[in-house]
PDB file of C-alpha atoms in Angstrom:
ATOM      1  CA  UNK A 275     -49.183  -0.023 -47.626  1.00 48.00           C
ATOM      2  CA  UNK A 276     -49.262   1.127 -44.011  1.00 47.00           C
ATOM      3  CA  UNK A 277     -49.120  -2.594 -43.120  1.00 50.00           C
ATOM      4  CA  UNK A 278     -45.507  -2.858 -44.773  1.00 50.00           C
ATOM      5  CA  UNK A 279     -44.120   0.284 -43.308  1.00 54.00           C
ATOM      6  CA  UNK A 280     -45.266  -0.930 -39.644  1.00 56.00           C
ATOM      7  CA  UNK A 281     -42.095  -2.885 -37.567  1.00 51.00           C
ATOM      8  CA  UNK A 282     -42.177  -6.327 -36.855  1.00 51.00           C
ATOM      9  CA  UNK A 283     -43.577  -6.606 -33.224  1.00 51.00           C
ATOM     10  CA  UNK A 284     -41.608  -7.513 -30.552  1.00 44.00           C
ATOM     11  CA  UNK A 285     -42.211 -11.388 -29.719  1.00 47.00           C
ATOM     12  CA  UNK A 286     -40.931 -11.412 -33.613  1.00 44.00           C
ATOM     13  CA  UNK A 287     -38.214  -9.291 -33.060  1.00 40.00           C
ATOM     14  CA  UNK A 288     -36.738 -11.239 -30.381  1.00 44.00           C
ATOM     15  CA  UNK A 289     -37.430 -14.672 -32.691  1.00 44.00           C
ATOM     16  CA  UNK A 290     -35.027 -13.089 -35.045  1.00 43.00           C
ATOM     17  CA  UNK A 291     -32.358 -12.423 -32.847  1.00 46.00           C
ATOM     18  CA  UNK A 292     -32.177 -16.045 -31.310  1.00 45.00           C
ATOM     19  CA  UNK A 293     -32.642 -17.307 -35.245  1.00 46.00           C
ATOM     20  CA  UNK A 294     -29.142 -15.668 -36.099  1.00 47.00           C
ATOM     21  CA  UNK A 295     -27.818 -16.245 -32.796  1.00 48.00           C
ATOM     22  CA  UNK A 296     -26.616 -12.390 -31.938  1.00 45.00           C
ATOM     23  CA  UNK A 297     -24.617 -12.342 -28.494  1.00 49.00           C
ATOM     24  CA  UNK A 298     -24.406  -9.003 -26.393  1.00 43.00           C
ATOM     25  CA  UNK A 299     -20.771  -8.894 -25.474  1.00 48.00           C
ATOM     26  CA  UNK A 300     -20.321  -9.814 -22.019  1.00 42.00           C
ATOM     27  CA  UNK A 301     -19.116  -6.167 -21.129  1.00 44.00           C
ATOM     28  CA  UNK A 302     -21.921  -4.490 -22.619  1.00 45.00           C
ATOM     29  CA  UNK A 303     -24.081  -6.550 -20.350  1.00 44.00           C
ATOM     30  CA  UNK A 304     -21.808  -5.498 -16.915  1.00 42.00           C
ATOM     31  CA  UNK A 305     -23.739  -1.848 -17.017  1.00 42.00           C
ATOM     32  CA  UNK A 306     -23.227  -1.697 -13.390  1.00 47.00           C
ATOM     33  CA  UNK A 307     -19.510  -1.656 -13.555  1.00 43.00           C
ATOM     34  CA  UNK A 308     -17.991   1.426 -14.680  1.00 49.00           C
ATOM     35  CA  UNK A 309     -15.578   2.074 -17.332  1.00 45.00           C
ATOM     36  CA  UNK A 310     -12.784   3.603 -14.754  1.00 43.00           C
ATOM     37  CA  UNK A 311     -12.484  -0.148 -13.896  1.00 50.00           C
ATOM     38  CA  UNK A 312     -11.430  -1.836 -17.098  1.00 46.00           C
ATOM     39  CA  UNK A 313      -8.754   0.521 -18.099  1.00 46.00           C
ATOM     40  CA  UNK A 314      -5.277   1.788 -16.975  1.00 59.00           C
ATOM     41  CA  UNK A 315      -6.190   4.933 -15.751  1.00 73.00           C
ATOM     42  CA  UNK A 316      -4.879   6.765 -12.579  1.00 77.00           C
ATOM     43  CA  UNK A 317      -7.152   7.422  -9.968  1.00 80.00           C
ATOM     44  CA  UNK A 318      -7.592  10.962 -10.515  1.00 73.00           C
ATOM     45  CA  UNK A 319      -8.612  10.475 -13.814  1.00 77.00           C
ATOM     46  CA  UNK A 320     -11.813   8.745 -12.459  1.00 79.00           C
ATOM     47  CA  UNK A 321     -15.176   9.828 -10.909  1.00 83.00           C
ATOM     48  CA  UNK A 322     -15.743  11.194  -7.583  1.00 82.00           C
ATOM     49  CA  UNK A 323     -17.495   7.876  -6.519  1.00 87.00           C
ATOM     50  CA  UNK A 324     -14.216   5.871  -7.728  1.00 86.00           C
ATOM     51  CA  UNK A 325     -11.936   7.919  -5.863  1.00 85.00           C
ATOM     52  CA  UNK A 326     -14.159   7.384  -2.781  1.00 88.00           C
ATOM     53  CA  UNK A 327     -14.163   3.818  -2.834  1.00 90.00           C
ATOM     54  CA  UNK A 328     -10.849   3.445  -3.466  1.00 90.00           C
ATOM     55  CA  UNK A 329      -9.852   5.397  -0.902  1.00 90.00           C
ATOM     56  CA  UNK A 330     -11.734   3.577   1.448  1.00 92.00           C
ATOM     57  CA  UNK A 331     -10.099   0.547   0.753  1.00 94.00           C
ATOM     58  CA  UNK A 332      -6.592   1.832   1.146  1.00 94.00           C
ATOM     59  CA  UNK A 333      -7.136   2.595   4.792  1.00 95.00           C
ATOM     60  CA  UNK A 334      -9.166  -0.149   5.657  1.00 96.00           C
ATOM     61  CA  UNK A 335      -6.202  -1.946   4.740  1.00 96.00           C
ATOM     62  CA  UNK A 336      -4.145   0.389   6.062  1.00 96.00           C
ATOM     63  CA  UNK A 337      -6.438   0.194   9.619  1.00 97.00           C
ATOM     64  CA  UNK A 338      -5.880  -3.477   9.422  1.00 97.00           C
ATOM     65  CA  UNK A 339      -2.178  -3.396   9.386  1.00 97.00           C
ATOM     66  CA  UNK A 340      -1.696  -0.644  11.928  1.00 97.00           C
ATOM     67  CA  UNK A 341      -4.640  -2.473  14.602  1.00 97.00           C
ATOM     68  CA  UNK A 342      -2.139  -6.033  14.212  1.00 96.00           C
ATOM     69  CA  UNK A 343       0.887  -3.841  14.970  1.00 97.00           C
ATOM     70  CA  UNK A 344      -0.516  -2.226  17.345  1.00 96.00           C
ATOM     71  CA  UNK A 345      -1.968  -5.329  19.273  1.00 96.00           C
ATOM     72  CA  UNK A 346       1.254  -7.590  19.309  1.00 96.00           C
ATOM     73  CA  UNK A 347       3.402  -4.585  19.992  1.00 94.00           C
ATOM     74  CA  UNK A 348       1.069  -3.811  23.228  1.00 95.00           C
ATOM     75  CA  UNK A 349       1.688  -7.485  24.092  1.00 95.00           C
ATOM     76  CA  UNK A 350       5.366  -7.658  23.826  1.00 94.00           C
ATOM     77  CA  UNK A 351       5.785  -4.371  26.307  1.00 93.00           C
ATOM     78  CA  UNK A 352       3.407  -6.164  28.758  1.00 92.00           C
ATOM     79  CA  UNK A 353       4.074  -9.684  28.195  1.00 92.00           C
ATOM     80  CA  UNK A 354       6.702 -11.165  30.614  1.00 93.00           C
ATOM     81  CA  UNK A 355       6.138 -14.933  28.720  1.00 93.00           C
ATOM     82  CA  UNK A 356       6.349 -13.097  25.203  1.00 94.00           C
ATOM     83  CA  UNK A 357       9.267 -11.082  25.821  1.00 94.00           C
ATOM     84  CA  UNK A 358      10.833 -14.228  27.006  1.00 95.00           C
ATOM     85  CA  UNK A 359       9.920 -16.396  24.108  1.00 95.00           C
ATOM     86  CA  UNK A 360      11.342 -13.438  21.596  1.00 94.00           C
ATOM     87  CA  UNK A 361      14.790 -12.947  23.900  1.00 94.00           C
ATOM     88  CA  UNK A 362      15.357 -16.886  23.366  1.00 94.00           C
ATOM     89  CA  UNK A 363      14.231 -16.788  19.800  1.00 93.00           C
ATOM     90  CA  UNK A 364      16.349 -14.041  18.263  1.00 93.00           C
ATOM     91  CA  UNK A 365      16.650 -16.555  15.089  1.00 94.00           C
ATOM     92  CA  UNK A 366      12.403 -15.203  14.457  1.00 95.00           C
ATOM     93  CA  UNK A 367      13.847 -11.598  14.323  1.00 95.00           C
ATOM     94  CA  UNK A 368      16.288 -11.914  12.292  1.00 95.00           C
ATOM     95  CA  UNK A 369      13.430 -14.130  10.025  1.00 96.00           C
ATOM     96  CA  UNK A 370      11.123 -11.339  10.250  1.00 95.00           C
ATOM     97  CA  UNK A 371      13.297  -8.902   9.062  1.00 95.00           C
ATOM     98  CA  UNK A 372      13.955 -10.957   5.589  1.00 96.00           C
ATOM     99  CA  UNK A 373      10.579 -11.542   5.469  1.00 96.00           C
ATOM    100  CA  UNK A 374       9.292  -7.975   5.493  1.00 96.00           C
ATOM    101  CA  UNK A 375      12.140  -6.946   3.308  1.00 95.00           C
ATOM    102  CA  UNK A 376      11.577  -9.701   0.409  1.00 96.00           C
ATOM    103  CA  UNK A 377       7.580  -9.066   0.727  1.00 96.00           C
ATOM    104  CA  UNK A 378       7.833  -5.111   0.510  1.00 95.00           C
ATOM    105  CA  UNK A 379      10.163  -4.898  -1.960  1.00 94.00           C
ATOM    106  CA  UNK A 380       8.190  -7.883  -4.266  1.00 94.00           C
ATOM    107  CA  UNK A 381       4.634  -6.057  -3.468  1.00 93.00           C
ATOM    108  CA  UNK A 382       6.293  -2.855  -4.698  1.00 89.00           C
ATOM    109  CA  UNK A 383       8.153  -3.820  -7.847  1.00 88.00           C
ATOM    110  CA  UNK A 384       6.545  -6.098  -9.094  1.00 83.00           C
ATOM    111  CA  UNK A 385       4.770  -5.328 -12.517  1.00 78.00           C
ATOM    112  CA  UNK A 386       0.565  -5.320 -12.945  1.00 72.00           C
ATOM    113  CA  UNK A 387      -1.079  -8.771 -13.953  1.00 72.00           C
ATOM    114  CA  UNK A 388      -3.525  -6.460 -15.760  1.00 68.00           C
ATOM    115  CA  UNK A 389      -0.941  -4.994 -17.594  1.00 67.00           C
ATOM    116  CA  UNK A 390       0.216  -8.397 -18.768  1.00 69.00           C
ATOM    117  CA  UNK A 391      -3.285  -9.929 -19.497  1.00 68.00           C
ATOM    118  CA  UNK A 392      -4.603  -6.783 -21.167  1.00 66.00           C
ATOM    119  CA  UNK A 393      -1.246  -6.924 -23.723  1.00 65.00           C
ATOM    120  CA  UNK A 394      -2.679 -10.613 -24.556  1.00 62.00           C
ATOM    121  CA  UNK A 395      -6.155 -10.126 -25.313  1.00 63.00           C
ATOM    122  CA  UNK A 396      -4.663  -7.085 -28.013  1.00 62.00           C
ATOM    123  CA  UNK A 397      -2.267  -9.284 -29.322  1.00 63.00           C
ATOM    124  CA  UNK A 398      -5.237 -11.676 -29.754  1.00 58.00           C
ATOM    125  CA  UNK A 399      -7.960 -11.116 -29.152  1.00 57.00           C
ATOM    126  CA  UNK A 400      -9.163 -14.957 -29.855  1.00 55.00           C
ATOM    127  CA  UNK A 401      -7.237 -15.968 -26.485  1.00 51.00           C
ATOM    128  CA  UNK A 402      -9.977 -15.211 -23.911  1.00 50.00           C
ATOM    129  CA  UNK A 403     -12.321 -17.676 -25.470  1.00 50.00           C
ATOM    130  CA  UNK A 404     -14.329 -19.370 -22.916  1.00 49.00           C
ATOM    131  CA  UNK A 405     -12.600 -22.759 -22.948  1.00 48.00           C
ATOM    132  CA  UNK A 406      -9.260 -21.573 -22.827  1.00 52.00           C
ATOM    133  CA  UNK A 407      -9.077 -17.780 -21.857  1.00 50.00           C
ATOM    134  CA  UNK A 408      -8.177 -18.053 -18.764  1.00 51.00           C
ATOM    135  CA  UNK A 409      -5.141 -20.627 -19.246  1.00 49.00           C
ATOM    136  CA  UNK A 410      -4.063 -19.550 -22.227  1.00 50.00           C
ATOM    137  CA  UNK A 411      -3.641 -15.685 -20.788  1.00 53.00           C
ATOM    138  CA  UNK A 412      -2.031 -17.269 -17.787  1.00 57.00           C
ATOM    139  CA  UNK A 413       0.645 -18.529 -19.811  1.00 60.00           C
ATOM    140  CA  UNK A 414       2.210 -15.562 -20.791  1.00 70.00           C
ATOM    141  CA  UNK A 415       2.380 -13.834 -17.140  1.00 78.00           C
ATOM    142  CA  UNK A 416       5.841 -13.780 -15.277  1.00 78.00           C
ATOM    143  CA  UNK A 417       5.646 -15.533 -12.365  1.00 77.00           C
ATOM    144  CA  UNK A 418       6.687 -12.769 -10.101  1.00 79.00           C
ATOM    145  CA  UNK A 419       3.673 -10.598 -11.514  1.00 83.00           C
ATOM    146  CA  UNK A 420       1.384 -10.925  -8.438  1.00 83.00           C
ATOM    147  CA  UNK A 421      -2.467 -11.542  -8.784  1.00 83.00           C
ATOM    148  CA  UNK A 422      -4.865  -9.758  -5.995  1.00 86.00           C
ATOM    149  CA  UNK A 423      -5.121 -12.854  -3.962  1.00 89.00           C
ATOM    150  CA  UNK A 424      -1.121 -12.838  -4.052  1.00 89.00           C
ATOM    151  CA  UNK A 425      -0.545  -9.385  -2.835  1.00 92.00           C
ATOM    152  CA  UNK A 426      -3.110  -9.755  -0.214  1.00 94.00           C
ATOM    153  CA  UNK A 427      -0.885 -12.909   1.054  1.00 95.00           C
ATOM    154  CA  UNK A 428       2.247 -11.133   0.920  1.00 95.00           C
ATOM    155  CA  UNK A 429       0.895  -8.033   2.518  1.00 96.00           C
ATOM    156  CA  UNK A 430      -0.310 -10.279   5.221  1.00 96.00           C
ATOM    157  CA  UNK A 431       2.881 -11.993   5.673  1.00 97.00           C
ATOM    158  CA  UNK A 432       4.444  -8.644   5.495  1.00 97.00           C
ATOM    159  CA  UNK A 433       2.240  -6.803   8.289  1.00 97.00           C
ATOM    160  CA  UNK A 434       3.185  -9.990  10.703  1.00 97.00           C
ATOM    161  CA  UNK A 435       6.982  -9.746  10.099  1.00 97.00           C
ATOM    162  CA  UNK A 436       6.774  -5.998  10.757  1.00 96.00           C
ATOM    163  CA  UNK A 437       4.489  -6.076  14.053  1.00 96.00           C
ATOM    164  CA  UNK A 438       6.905  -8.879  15.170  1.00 96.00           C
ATOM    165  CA  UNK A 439      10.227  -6.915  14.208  1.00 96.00           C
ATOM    166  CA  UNK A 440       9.011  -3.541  16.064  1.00 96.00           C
ATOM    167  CA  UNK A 441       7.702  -5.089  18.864  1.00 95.00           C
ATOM    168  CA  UNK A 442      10.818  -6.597  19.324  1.00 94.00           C
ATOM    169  CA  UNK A 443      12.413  -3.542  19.562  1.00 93.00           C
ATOM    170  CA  UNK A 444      10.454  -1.693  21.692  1.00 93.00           C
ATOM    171  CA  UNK A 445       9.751  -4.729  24.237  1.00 92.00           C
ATOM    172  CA  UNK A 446      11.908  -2.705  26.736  1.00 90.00           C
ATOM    173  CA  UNK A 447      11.386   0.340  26.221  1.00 92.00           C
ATOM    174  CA  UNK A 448       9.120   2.096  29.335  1.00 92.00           C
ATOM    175  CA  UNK A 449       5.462   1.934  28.578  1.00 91.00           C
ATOM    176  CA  UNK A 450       4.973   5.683  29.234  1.00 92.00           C
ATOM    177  CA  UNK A 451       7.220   6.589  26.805  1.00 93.00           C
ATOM    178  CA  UNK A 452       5.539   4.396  23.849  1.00 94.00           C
ATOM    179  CA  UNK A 453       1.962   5.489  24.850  1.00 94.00           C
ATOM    180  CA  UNK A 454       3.356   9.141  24.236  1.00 94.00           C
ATOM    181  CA  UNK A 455       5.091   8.026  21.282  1.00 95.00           C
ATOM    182  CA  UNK A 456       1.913   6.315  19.756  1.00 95.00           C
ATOM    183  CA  UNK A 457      -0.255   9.586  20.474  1.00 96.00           C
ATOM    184  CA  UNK A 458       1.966  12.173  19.042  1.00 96.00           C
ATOM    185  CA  UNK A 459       2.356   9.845  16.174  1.00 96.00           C
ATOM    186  CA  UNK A 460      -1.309   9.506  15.865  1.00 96.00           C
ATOM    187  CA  UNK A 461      -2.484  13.161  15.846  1.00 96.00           C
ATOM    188  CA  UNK A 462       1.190  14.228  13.408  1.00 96.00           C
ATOM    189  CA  UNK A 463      -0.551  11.157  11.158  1.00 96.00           C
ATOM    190  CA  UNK A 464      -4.246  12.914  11.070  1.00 95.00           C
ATOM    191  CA  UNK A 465      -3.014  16.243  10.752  1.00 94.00           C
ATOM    192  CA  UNK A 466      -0.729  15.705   7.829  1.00 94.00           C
ATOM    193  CA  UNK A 467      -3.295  13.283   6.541  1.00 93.00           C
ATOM    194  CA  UNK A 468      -6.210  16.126   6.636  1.00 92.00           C
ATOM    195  CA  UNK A 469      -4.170  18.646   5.353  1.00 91.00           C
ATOM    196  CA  UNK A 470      -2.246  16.228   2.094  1.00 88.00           C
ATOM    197  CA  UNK A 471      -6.517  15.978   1.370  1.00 86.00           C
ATOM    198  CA  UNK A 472      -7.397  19.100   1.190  1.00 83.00           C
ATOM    199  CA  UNK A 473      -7.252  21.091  -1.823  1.00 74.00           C
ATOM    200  CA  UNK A 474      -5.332  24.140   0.020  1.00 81.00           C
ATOM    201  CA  UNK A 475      -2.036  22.198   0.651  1.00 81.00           C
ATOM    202  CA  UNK A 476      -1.825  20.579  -3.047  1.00 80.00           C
ATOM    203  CA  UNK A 477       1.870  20.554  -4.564  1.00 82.00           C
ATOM    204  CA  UNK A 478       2.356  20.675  -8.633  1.00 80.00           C
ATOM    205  CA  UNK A 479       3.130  17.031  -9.688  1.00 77.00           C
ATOM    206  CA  UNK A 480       6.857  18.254 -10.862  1.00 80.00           C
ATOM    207  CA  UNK A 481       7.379  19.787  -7.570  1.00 83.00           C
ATOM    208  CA  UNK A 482       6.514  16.578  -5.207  1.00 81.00           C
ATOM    209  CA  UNK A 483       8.883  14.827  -7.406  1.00 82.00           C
ATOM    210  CA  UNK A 484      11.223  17.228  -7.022  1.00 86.00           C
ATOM    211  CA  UNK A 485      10.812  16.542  -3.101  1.00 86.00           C
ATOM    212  CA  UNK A 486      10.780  13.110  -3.450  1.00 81.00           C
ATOM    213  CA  UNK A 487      13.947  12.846  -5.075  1.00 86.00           C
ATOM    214  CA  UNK A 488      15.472  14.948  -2.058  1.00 88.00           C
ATOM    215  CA  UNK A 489      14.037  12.958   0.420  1.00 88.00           C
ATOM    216  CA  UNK A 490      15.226   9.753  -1.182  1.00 86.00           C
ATOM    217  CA  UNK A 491      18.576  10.739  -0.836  1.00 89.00           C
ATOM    218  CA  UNK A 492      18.055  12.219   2.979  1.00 88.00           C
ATOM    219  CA  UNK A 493      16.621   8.548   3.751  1.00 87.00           C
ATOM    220  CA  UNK A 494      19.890   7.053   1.940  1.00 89.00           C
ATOM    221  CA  UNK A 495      22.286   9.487   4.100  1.00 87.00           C
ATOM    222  CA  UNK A 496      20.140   8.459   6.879  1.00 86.00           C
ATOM    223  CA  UNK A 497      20.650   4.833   6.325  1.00 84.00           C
ATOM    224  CA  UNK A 498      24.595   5.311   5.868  1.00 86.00           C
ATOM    225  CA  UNK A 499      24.551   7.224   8.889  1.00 84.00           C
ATOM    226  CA  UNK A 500      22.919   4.477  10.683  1.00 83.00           C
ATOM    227  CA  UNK A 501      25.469   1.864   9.403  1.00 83.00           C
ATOM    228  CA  UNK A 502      28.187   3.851  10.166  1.00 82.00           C
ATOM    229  CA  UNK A 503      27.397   4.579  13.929  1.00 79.00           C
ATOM    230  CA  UNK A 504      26.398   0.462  14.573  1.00 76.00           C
ATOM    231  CA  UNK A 505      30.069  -0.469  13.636  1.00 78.00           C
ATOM    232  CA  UNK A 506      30.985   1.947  15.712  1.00 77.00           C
ATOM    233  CA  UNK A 507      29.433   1.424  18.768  1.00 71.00           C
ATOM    234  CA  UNK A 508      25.619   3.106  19.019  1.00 71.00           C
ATOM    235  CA  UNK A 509      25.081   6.442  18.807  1.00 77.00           C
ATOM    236  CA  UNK A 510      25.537   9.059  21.660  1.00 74.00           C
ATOM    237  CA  UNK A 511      22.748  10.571  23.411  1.00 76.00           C
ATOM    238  CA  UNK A 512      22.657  13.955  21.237  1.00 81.00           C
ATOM    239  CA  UNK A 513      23.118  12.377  18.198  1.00 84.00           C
ATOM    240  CA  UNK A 514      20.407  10.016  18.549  1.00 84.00           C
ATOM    241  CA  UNK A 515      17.887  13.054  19.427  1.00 87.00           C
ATOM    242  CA  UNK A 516      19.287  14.735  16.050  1.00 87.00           C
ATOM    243  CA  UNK A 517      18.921  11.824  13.823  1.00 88.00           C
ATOM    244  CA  UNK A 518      15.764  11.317  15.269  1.00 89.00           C
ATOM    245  CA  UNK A 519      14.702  14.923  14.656  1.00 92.00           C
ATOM    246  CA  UNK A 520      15.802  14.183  11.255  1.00 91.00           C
ATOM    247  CA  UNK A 521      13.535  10.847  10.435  1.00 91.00           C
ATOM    248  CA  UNK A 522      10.755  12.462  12.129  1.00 93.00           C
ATOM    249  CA  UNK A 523      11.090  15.590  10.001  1.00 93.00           C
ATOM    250  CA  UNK A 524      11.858  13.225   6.658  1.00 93.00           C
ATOM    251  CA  UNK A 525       8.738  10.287   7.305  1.00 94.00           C
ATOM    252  CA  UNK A 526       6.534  13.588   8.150  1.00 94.00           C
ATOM    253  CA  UNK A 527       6.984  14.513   4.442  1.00 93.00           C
ATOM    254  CA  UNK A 528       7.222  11.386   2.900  1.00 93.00           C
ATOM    255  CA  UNK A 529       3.694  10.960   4.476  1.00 94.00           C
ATOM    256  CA  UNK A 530       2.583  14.319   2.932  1.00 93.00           C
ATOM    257  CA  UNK A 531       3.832  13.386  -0.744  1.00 92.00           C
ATOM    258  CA  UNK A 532       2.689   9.957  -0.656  1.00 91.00           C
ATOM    259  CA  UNK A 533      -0.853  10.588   0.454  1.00 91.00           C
ATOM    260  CA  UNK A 534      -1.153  13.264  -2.374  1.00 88.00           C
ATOM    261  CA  UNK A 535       0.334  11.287  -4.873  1.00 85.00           C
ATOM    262  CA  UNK A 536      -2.333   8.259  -3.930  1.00 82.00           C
ATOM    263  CA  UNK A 537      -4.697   9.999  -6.851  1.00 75.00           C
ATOM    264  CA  UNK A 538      -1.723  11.246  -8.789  1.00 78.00           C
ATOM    265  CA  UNK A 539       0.324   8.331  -9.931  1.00 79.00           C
ATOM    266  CA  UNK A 540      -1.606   5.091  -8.817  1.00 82.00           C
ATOM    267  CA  UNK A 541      -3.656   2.935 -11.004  1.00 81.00           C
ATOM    268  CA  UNK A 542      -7.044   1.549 -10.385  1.00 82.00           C
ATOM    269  CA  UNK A 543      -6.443  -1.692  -8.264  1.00 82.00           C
ATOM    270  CA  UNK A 544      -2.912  -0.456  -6.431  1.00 87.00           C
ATOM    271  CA  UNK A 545      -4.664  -0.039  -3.500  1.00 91.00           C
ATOM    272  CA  UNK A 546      -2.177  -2.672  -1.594  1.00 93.00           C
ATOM    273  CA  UNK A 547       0.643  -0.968  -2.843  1.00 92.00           C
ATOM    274  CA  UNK A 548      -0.967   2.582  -1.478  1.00 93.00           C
ATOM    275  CA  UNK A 549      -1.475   1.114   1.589  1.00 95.00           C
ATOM    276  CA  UNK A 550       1.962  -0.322   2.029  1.00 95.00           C
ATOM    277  CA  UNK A 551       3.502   3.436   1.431  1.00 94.00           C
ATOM    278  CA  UNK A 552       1.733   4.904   4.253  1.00 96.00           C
ATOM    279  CA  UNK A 553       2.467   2.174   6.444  1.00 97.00           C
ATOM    280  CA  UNK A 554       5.483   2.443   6.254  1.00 96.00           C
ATOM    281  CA  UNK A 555       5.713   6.230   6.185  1.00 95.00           C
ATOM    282  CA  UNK A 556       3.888   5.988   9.683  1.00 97.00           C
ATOM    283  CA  UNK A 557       5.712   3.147  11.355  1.00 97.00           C
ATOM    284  CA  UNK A 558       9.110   4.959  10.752  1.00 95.00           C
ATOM    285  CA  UNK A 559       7.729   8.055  11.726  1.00 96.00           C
ATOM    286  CA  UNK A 560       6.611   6.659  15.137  1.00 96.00           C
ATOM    287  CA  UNK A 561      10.246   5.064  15.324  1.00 95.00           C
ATOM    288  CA  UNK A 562      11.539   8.434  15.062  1.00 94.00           C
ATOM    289  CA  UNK A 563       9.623  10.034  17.880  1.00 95.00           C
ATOM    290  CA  UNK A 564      10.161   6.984  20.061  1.00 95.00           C
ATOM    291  CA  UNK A 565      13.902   7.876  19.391  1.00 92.00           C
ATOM    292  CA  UNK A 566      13.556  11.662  20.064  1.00 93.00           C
ATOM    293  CA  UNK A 567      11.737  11.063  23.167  1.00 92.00           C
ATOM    294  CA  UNK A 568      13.783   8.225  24.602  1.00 88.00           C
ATOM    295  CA  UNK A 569      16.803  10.400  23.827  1.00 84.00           C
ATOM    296  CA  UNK A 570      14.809  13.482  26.115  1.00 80.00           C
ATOM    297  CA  UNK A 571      14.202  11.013  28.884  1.00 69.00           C
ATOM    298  CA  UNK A 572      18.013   9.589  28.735  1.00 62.00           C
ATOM    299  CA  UNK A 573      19.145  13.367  29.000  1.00 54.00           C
TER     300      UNK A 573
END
């Protein structure tokens, strides 16, 4: 009787399982990748460990971008040749500006693949077989939806138009005055950075909107401002220190919200898109104190 009740043994046991041909799912078998990673969830809804990593990636990229803009820019203020080749090739400027415009604008508005290819495998499930999963899921994406190899291109292509665009612009400007420019930048940058991070500074979700909102329209008085003052000549001395003043004062908040809202809004895998923000937020900001202190120097 005790014979009966005892379990098969294990050689038996596994002899079974390859009889009836049982499968472990391939995610079951992936125990080393955590669940954070194959769901929509923002990053503040994941572990510590997540939010480390993914951090980590958003300013290595972020590193990446600033070092090229940073290297060509020094080049163009000390490059006679370069500054030469750029003066006779204002056609590449102009290029450059397009290109960072289309590229920023695609990377940031463009909608998830994830999104898309999660959709299809509820809608059927049968569709990621192993023949025809990937195809068949492929299918049904927009074209515009970007995969990770795609963002990384355009982010790339992006970063180059930008480094070549600013050091256009500053090509002339005296070398003491960018070297100041790129330090006060670079400690306003860590400061805000350190304190966005810490858990003393943190803003209520509805309230950085709020502030978002308001800077979004300062940046779009800004802009009309800007417009205005090209078709009518340039700006005078005192008004360029103000509106830089201004942008300095508006990119030093932007920078605040955005680096906050990194683990507030973003999804797992928008680490390009994180990294684009702050860019951004930083290069304006150091065209802004470039402005304030060429406008000092003028006066």
């Amino acid at each position: 009787m005790s014979k009966v009740n005892q379990p098969p043994p294990y050689q038996e046991y596994e002899s079974l399982n390859h009889d009836h041909n049982v499968q472990v799912p391939v995610e079951q078998r992936r125990s080393n990748v955590p669940e954070d990673f194959k769901y929509s969830v923002t990053i503040s809804a994941c572990e510590f460990e997540i939010r480390q990593k993914f951090m980590a990636k958003v300013y290595s990229i972020l590193s990446v971008q600033l070092l090229t803009t940073l290297v060509f820019s020094m080049l163009a203020l000390r490059s006679k040749g370069l500054q030469l080749f750029i003066v006779n090739h204002m056609g590449l400027y102009i290029l450059g500006i397009i290109v960072s415009l289309v590229t920023c604008l695609w990377i940031a508005w463009a909608p998830r693949r994830e999104l898309y290819e999660m959709e299809n495998e509820i809608s059927d499930p049968l569709v990621a077989g192993p023949s025809n999963g990937t195809s068949a899921r492929s299918e049904n994406i927009p074209w515009y939806c970007l995969s990770k190899r795609g963002q990384y291109i355009l982010l790339s292509l992006f970063t180059i138009s930008e480094a070549y665009c600013l050091g256009s612009s500053i090509m002339f400007v005296p070398q003491d005055i960018v070297m100041n420019a790129i330090v006060v930048t670079t400690v306003v940058v860590i400061g805000v950075t350190l304190m966005a991070l810490s858990g003393k500074f943190e803003i209520a979700l509805e309230s950085a909107m709020s502030i978002y909102y308001w800077l979004n329209l300062a940046l779009l008085v800004m802009i009309g401002i800007g417009i205005s003052f090209l078709f009518m000549g340039g700006m005078g001395s005192k008004m360029n220190l103000f509106y830089g003043w201004i942008g300095a004062i508006v990119f030093t908040v932007y920078l605040f919200i955005d680096t906050q809202l990194i683990f507030r809004q973003m999804f797992i895998g928008e680490e390009i898109k994180c990294a684009l923000s702050l860019y951004l937020d930083i290069i304006n900001l150091f065209l802004s104190i470039l402005r304030i202190m060429q406008s000092s120097d003028d006066n």
